PDB file of C-alpha atoms in Angstrom:
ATOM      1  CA  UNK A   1    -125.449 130.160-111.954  1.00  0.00           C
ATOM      2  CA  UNK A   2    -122.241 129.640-114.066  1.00  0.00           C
ATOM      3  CA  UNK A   3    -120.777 132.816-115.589  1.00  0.00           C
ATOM      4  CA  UNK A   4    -118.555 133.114-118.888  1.00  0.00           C
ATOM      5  CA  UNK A   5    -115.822 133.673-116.620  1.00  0.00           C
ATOM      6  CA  UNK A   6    -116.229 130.448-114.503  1.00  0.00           C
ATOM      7  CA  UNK A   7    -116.553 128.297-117.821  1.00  0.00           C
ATOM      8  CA  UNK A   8    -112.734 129.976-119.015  1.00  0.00           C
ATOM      9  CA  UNK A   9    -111.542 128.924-115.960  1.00  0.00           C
ATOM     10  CA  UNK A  10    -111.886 125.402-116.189  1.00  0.00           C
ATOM     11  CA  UNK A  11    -110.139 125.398-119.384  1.00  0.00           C
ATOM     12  CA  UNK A  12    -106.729 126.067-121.612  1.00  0.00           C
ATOM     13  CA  UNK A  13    -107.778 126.918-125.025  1.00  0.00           C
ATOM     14  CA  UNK A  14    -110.712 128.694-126.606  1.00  0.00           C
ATOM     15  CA  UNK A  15    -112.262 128.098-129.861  1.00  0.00           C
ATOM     16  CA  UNK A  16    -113.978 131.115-131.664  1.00  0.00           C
ATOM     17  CA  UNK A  17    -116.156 130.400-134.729  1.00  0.00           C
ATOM     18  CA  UNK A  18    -115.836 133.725-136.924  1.00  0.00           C
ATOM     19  CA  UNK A  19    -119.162 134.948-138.625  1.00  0.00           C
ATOM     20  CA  UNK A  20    -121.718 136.276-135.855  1.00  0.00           C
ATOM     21  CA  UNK A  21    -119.357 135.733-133.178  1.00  0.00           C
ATOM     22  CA  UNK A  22    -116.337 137.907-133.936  1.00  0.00           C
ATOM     23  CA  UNK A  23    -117.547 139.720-136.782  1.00  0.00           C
ATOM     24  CA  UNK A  24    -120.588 139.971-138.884  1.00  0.00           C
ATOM     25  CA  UNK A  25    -120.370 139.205-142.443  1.00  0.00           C
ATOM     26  CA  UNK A  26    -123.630 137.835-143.020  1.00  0.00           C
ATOM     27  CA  UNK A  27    -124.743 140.897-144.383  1.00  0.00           C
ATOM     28  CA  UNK A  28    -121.648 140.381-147.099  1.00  0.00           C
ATOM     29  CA  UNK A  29    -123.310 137.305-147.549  1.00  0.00           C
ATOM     30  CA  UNK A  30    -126.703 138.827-148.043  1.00  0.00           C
ATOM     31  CA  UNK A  31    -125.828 141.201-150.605  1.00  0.00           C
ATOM     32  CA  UNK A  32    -123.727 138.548-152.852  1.00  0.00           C
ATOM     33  CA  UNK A  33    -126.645 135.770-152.600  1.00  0.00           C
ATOM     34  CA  UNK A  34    -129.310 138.421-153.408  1.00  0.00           C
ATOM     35  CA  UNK A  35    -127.160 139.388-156.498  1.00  0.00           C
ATOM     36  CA  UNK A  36    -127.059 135.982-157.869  1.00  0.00           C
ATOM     37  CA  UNK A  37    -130.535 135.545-157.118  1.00  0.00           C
ATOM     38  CA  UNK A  38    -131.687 138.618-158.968  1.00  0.00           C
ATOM     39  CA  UNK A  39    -129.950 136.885-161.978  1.00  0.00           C
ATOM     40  CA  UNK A  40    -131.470 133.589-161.296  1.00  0.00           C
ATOM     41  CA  UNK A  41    -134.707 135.882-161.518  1.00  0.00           C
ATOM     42  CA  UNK A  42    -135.804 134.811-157.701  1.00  0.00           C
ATOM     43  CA  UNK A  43    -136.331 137.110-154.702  1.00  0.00           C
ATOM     44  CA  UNK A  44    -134.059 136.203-151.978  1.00  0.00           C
ATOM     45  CA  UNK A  45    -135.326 137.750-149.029  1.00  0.00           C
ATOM     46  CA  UNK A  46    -134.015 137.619-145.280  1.00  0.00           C
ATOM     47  CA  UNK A  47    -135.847 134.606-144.400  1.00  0.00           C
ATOM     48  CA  UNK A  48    -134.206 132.328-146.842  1.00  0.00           C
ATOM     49  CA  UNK A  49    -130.774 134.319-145.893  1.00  0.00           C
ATOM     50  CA  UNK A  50    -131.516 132.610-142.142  1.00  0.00           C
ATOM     51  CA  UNK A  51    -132.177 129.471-143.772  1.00  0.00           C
ATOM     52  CA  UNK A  52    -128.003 129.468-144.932  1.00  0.00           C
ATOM     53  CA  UNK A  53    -126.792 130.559-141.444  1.00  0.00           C
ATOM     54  CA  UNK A  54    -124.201 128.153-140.746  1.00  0.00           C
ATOM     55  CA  UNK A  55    -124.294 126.257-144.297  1.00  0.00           C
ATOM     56  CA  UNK A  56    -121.374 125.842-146.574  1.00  0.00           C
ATOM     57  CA  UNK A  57    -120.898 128.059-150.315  1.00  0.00           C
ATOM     58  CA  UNK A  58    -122.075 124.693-152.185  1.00  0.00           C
ATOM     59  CA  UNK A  59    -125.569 124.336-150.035  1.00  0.00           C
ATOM     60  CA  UNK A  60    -126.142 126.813-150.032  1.00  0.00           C
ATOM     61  CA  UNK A  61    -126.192 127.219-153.783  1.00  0.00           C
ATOM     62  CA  UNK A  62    -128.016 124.251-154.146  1.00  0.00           C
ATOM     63  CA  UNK A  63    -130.750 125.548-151.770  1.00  0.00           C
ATOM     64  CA  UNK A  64    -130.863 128.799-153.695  1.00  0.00           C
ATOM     65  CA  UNK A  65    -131.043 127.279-156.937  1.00  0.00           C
ATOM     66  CA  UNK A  66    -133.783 124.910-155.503  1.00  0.00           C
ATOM     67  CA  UNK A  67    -135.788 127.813-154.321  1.00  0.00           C
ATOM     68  CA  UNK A  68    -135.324 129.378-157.837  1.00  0.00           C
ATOM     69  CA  UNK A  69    -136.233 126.377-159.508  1.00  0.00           C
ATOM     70  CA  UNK A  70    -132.959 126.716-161.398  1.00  0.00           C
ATOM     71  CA  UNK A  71    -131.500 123.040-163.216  1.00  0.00           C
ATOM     72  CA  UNK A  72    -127.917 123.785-163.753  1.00  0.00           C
ATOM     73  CA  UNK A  73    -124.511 121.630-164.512  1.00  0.00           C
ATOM     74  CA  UNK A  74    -122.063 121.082-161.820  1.00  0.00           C
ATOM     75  CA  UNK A  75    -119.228 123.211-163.398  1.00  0.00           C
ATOM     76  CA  UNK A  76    -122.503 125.919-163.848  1.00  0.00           C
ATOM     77  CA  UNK A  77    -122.836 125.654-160.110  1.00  0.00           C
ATOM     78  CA  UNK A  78    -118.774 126.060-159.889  1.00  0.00           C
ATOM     79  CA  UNK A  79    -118.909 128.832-161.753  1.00  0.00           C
ATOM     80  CA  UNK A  80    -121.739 130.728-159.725  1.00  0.00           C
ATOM     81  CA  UNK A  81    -120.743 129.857-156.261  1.00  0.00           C
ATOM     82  CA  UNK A  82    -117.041 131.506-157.313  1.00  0.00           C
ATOM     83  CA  UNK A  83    -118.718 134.383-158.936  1.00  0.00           C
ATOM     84  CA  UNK A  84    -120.905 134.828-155.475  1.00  0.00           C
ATOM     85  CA  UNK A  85    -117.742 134.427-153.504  1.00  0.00           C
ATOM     86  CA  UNK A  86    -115.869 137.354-155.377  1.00  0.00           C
ATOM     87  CA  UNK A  87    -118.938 139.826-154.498  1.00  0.00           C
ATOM     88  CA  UNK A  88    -118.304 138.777-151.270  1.00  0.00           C
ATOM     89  CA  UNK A  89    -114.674 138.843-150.981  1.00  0.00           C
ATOM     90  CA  UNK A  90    -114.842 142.628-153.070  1.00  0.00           C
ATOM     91  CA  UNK A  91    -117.263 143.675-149.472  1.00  0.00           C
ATOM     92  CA  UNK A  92    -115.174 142.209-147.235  1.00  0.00           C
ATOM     93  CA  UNK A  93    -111.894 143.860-148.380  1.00  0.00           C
ATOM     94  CA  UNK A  94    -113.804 147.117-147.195  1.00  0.00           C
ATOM     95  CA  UNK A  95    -113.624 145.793-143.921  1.00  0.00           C
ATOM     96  CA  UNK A  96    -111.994 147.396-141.132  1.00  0.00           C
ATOM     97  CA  UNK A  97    -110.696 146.848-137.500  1.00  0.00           C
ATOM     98  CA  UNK A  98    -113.755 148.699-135.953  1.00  0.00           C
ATOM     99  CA  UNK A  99    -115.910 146.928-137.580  1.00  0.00           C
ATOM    100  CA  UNK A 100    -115.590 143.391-134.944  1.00  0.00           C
ATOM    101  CA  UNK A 101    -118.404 143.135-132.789  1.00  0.00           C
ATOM    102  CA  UNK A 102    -118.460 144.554-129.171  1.00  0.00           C
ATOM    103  CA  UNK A 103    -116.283 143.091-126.677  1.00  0.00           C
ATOM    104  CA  UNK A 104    -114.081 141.089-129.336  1.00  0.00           C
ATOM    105  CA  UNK A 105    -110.874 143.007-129.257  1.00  0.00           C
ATOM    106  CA  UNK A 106    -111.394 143.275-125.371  1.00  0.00           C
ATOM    107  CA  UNK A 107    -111.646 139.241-124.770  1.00  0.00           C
ATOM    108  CA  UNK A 108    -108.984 138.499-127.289  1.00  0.00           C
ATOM    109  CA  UNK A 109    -106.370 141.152-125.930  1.00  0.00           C
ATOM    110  CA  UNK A 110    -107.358 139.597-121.980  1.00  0.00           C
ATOM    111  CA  UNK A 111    -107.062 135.770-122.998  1.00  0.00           C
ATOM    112  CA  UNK A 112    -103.756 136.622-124.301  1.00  0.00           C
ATOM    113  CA  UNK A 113    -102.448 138.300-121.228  1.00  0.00           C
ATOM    114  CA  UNK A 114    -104.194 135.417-119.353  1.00  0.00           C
ATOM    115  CA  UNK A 115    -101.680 132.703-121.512  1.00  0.00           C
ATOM    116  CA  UNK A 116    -105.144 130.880-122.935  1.00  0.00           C
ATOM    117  CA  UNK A 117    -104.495 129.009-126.819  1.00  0.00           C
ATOM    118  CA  UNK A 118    -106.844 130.304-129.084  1.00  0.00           C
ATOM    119  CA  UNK A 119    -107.517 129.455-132.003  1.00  0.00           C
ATOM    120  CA  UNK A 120    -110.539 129.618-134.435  1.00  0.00           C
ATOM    121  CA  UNK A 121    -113.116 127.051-135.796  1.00  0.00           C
ATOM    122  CA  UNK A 122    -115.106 128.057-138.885  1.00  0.00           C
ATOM    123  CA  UNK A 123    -116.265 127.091-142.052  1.00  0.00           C
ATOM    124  CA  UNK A 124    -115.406 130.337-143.788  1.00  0.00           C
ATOM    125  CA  UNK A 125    -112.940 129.705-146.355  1.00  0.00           C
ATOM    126  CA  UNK A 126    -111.951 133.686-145.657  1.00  0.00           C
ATOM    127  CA  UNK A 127    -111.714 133.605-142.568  1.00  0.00           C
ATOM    128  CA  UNK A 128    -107.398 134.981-142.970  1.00  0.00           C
ATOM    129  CA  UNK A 129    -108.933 137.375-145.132  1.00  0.00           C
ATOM    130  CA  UNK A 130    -111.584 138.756-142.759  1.00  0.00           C
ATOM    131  CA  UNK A 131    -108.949 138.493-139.583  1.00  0.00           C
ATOM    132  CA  UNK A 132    -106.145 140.066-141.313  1.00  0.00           C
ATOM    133  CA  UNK A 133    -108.728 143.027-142.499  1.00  0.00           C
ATOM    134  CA  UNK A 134    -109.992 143.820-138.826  1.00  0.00           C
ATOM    135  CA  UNK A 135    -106.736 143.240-137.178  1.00  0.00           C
ATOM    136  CA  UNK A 136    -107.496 140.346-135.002  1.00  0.00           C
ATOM    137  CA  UNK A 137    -105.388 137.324-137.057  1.00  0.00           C
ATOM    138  CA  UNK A 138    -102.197 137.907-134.322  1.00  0.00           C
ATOM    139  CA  UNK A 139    -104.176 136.451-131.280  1.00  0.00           C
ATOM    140  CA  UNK A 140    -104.201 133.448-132.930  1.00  0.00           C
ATOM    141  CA  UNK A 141    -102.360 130.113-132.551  1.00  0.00           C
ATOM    142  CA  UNK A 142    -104.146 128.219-134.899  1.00  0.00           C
ATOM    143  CA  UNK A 143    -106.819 128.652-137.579  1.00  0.00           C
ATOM    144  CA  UNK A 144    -109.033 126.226-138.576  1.00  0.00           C
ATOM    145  CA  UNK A 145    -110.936 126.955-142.026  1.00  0.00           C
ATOM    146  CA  UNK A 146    -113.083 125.776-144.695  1.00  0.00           C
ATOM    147  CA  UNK A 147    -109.713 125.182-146.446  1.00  0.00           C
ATOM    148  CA  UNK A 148    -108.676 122.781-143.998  1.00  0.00           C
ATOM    149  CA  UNK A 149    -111.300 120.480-143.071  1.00  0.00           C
ATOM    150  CA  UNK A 150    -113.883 118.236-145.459  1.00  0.00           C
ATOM    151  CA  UNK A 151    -116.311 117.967-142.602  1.00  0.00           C
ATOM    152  CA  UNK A 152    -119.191 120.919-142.095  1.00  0.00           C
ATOM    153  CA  UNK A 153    -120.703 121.053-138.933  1.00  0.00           C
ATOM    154  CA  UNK A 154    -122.738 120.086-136.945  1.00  0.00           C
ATOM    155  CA  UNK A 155    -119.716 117.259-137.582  1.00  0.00           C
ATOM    156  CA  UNK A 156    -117.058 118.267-134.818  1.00  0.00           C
ATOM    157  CA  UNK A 157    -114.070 117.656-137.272  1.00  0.00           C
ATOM    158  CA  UNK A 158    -113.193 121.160-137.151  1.00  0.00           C
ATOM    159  CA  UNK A 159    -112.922 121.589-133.306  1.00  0.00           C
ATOM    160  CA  UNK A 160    -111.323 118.476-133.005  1.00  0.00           C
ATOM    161  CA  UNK A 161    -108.759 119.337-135.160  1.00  0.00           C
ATOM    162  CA  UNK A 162    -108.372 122.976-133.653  1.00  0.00           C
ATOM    163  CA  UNK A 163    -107.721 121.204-130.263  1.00  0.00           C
ATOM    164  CA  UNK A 164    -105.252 118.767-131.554  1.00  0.00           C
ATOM    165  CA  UNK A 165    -103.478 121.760-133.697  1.00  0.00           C
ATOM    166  CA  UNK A 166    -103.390 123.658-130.149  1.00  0.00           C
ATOM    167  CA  UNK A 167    -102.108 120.659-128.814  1.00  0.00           C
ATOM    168  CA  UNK A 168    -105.046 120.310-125.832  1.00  0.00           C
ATOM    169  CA  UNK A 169    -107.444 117.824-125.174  1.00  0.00           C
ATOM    170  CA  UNK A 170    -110.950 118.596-126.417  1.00  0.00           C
ATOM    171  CA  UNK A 171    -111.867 118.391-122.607  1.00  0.00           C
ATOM    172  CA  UNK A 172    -109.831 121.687-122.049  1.00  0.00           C
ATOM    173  CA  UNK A 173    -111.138 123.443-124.762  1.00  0.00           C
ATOM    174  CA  UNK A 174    -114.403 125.873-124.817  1.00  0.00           C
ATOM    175  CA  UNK A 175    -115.897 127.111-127.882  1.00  0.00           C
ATOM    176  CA  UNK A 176    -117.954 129.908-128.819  1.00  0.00           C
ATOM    177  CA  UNK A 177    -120.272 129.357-131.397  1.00  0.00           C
ATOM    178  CA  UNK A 178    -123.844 131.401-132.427  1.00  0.00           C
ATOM    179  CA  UNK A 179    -125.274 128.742-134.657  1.00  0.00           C
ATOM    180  CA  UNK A 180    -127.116 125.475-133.948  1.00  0.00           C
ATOM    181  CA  UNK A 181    -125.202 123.290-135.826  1.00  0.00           C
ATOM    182  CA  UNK A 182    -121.481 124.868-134.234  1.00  0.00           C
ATOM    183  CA  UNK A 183    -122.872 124.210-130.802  1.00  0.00           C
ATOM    184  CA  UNK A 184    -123.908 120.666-132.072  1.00  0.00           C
ATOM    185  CA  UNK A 185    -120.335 119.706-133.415  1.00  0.00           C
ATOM    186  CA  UNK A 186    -118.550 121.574-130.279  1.00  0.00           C
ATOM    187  CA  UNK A 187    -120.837 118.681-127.857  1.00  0.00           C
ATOM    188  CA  UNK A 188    -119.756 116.006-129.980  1.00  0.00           C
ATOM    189  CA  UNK A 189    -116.150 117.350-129.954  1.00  0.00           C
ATOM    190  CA  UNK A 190    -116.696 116.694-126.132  1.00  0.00           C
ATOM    191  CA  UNK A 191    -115.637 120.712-125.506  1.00  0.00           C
ATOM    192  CA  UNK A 192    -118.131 122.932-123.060  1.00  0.00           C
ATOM    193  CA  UNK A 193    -119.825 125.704-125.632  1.00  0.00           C
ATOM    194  CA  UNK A 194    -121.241 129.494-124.467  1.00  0.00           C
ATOM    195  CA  UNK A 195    -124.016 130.234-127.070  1.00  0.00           C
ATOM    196  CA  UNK A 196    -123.728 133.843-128.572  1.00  0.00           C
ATOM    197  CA  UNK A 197    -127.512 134.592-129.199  1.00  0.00           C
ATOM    198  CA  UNK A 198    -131.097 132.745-128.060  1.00  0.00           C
ATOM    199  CA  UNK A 199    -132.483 129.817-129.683  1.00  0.00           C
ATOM    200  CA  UNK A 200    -129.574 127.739-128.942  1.00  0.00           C
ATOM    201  CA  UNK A 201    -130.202 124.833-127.136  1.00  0.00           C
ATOM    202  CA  UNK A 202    -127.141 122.330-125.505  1.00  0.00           C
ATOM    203  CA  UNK A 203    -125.451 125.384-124.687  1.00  0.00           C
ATOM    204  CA  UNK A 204    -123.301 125.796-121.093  1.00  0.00           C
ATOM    205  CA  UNK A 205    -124.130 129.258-120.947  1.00  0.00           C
ATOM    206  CA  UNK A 206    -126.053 131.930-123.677  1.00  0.00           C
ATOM    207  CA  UNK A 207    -124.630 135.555-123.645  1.00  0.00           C
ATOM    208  CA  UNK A 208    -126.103 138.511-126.414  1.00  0.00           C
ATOM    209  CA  UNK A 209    -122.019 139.222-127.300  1.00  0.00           C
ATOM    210  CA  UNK A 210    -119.066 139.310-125.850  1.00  0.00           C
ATOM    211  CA  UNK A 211    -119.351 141.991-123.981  1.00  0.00           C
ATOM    212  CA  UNK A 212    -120.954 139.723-121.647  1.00  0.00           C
ATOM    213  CA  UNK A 213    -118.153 138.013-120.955  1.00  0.00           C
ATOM    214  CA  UNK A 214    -115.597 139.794-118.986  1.00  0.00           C
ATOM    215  CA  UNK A 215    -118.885 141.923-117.194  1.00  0.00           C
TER     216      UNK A 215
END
């Protein structure tokens, strides 16, 4: 059986979405979605809060205000989804270098002694924010952001491009991703994927962290 260890070594860069794999926002998330539900007057629970995993600021707005039954104007919807995103951003600045997930520091710290290109793949428009707060934005070559693609996943525009920007073929990448539709967009990107989590399916390998990795 292939270990985490055998998939690195077949390859020269590694991609690292952020939320759930590196850190864990989502309960940021949580918190500023509920809040702008409460004034929408609907209960947002943790079921619909799965429901966004993976989705971008705008949809999931528009699923929110669906599930509200909420008609608004598009500079209304502006408006809210910045409002939601300062909530966020106010939890986030809280943040601190302990708070990465488990085994994190440990597999950035031995990629870099091990000369791999890493870079990161996400659709967080924060992610500087949130690496600079837990003290893991110097491992990186390249950052790949909401801010700098126009395609969400399960579209592989944002791996591609953090393959080109580390100047490797997507062939010599692998990505770690602990949504559906990353693991989706790292196939089409042609790039081998370890799934962080269960559920996943077109995954080379599923691990519960990244502790798993180096053990």
């Amino acid at each position: 059986m292939k270990s985490a260890l055998d998939l690195l070594k077949r390859v020269k860069g590694v991609i690292f979405d952020l939320d759930g794999v590196l850190v864990d926002t989502a309960v940021f998330h949580f918190q500023a979605w509920k809040r702008l539900a409460h004034e929408l007057g609907f209960d947002f629970t943790e079921i619909e809060n799965e429901q966004l995993k993976g989705v971008s600021r705008m949809a999931s707005l528009e699923k929110i205000l669906k599930w509200a039954g909420v008609d608004v104007s598009e500079s209304e919807k502006i408006e809210m989804a910045e409002r939601k995103n300062r909530w966020y951003l106010d939890l986030v600045q809280e943040m601190r270098a302990d708070e990465v997930l488990p085994g994190s520091m440990e597999l950035l710290h031995w990629l870099k002694q091990n000369d791999y290109r890493i870079a990161l793949g996400s659709a967080s428009k924060n992610a500087p924010l949130i690496l600079e707060k837990t003290g893991m934005i110097s491992f990186f070559d390249v950052l790949v952001d909401g801010n700098s693609v126009s395609l969400s996943k399960p579209h592989p525009e944002v791996f591609l491009k953090a393959a080109r920007d580390l100047q490797l073929l997507p062939g010599s990448c692998l990505v770690f991703e602990d949504a559906q539709a990353g693991v989706d967009a790292a196939r089409a990107a042609g790039m081998g994927v370890i799934g962080i989590g269960s559920n996943l399916n077109g995954t080379d390998l599923s691990i519960n962290s990244l502790e798993k990795v180096l053990n």
